[in-house]
Coordinates of N, CA and C in Angstrom, one line a residue:
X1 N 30.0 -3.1 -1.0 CA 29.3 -3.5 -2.2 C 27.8 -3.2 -2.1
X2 N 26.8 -3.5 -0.9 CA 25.6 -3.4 -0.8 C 25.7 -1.7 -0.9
X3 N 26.3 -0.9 -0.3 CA 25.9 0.7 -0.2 C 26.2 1.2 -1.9
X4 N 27.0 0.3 -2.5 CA 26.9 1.0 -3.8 C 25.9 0.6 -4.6
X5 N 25.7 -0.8 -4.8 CA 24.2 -1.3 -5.4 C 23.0 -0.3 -4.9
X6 N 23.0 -0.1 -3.6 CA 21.6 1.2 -2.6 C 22.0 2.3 -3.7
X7 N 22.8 2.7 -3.6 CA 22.8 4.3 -4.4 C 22.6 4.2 -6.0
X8 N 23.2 3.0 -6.5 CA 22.9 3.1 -7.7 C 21.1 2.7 -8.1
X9 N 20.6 1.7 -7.5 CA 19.4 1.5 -7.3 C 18.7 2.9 -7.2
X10 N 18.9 3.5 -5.9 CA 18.2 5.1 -5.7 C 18.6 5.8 -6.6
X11 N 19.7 6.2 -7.2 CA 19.7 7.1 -8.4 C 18.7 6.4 -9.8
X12 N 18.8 5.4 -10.0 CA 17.8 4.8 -11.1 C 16.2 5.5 -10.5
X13 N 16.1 4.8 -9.3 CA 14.3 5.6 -9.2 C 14.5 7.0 -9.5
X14 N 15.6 7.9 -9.2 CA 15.3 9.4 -9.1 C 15.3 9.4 -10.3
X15 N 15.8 8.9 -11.4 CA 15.7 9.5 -13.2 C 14.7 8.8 -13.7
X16 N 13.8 8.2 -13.0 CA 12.2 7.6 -13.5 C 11.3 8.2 -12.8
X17 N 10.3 8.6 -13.1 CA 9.2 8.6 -12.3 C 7.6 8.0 -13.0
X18 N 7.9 7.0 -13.7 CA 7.0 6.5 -14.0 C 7.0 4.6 -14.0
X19 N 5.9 4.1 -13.4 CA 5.9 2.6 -13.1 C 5.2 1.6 -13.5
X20 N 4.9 0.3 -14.7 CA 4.0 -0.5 -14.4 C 3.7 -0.7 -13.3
X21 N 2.4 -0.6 -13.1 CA 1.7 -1.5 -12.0 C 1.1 -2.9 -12.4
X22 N 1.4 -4.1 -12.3 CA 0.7 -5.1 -12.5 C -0.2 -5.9 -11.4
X23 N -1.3 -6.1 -11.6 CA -2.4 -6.7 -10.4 C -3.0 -7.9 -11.3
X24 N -4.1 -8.5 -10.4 CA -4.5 -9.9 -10.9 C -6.0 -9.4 -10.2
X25 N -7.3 -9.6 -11.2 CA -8.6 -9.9 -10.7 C -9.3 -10.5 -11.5
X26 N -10.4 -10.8 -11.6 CA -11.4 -11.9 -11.7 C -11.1 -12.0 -13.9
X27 N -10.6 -10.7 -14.3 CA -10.7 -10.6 -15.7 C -9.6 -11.3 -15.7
X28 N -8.2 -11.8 -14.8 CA -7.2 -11.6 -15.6 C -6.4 -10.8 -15.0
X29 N -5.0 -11.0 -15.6 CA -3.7 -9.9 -15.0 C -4.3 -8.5 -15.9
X30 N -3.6 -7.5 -14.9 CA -3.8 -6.2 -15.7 C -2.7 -4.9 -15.5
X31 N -2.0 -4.4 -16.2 CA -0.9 -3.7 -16.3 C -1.4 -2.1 -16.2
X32 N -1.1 -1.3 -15.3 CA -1.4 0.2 -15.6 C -0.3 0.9 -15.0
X33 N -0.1 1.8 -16.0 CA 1.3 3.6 -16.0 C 1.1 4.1 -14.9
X34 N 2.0 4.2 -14.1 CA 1.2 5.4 -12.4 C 2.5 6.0 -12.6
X35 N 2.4 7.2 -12.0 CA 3.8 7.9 -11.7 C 3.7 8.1 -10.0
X36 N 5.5 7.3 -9.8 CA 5.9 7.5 -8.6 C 6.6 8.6 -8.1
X37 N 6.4 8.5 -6.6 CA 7.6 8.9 -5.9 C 7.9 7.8 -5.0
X38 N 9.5 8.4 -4.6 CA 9.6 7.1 -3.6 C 10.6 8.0 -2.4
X39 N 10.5 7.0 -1.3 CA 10.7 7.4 0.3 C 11.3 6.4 0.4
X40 N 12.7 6.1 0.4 CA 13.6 5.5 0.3 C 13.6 4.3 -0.4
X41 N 13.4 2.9 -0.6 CA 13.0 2.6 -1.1 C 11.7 2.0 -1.5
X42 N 10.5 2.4 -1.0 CA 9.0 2.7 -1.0 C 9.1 3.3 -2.4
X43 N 8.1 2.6 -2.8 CA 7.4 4.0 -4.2 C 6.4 4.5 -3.5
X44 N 5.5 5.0 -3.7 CA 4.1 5.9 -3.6 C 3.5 6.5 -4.7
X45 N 2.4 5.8 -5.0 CA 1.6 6.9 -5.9 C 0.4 6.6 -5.3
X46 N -0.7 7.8 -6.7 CA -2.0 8.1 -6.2 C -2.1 7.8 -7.3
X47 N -3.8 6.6 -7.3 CA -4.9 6.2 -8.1 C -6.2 6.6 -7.9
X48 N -7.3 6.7 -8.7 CA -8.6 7.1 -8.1 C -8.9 5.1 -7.4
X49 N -9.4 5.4 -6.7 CA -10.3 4.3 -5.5 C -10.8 3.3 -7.0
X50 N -11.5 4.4 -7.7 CA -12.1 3.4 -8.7 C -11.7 3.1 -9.7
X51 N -10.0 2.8 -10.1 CA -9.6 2.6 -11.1 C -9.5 1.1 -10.8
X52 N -9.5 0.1 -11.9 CA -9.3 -1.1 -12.1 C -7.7 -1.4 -10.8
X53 N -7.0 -1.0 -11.2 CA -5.9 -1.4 -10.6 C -6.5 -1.6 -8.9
X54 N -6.7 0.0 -8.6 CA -6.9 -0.2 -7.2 C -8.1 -0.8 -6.7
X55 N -8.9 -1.6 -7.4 CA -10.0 -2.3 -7.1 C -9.2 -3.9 -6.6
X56 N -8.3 -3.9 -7.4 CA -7.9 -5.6 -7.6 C -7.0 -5.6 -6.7
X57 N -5.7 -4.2 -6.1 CA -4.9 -4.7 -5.5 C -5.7 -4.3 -3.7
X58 N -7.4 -3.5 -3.8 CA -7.6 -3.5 -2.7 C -7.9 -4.9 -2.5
X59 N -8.3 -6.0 -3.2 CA -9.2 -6.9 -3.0 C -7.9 -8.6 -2.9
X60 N -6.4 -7.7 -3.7 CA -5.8 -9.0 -3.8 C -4.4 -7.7 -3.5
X61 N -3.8 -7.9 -2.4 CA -2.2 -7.2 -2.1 C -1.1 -7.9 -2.9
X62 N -1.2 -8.7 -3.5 CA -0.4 -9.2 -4.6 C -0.5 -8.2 -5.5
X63 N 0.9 -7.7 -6.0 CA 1.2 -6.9 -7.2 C 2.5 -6.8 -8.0
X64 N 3.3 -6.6 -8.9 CA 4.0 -6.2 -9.2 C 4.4 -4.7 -9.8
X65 N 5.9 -4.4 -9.6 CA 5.8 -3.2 -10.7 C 7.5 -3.0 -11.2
X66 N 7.4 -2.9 -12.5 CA 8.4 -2.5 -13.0 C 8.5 -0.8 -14.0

C-alpha cells in the first residue's frame, strides 16, 4: 500500500509544476506562485534572495506549500 500511495503521490508532482509557497513575517502570513521541481520527494525551486518570500523563510524556516 505505502509503494502505491509513493507513486501516485510522485506522479501528481510530475503533472504540476507549479506551488504555493506560504511563509510568516513581521507583515503577516504571505502566499507566493514558485514553480518546482522535485528530487524525489524534495521540491526545489529558485527565488530572487530579495523576494518577500525568501526574506521571511530566510529569517523564519517555517513554511508551507501547497
Amino acid at each position: 500500500m505505502a509503494d502505491e500511495l509513493s507513486d501516485r503521490v510522485a506522479a501528481f508532482l510530475d503533472a504540476h509544476h507549479v506551488m504555493s509557497l506560504a511563509t510568516l513575517g513581521a507583515k503577516g502570513p504571505h502566499a507566493a506562485s514558485v514553480f518546482y521541481a522535485r528530487d524525489g520527494f524534495a521540491l526545489l525551486w529558485v527565488s530572487d534572495r530579495a523576494s518577500r518570500h525568501s526574506a521571511e523563510l530566510e529569517a523564519d524556516g517555517r513554511v508551507a506549500a501547497t
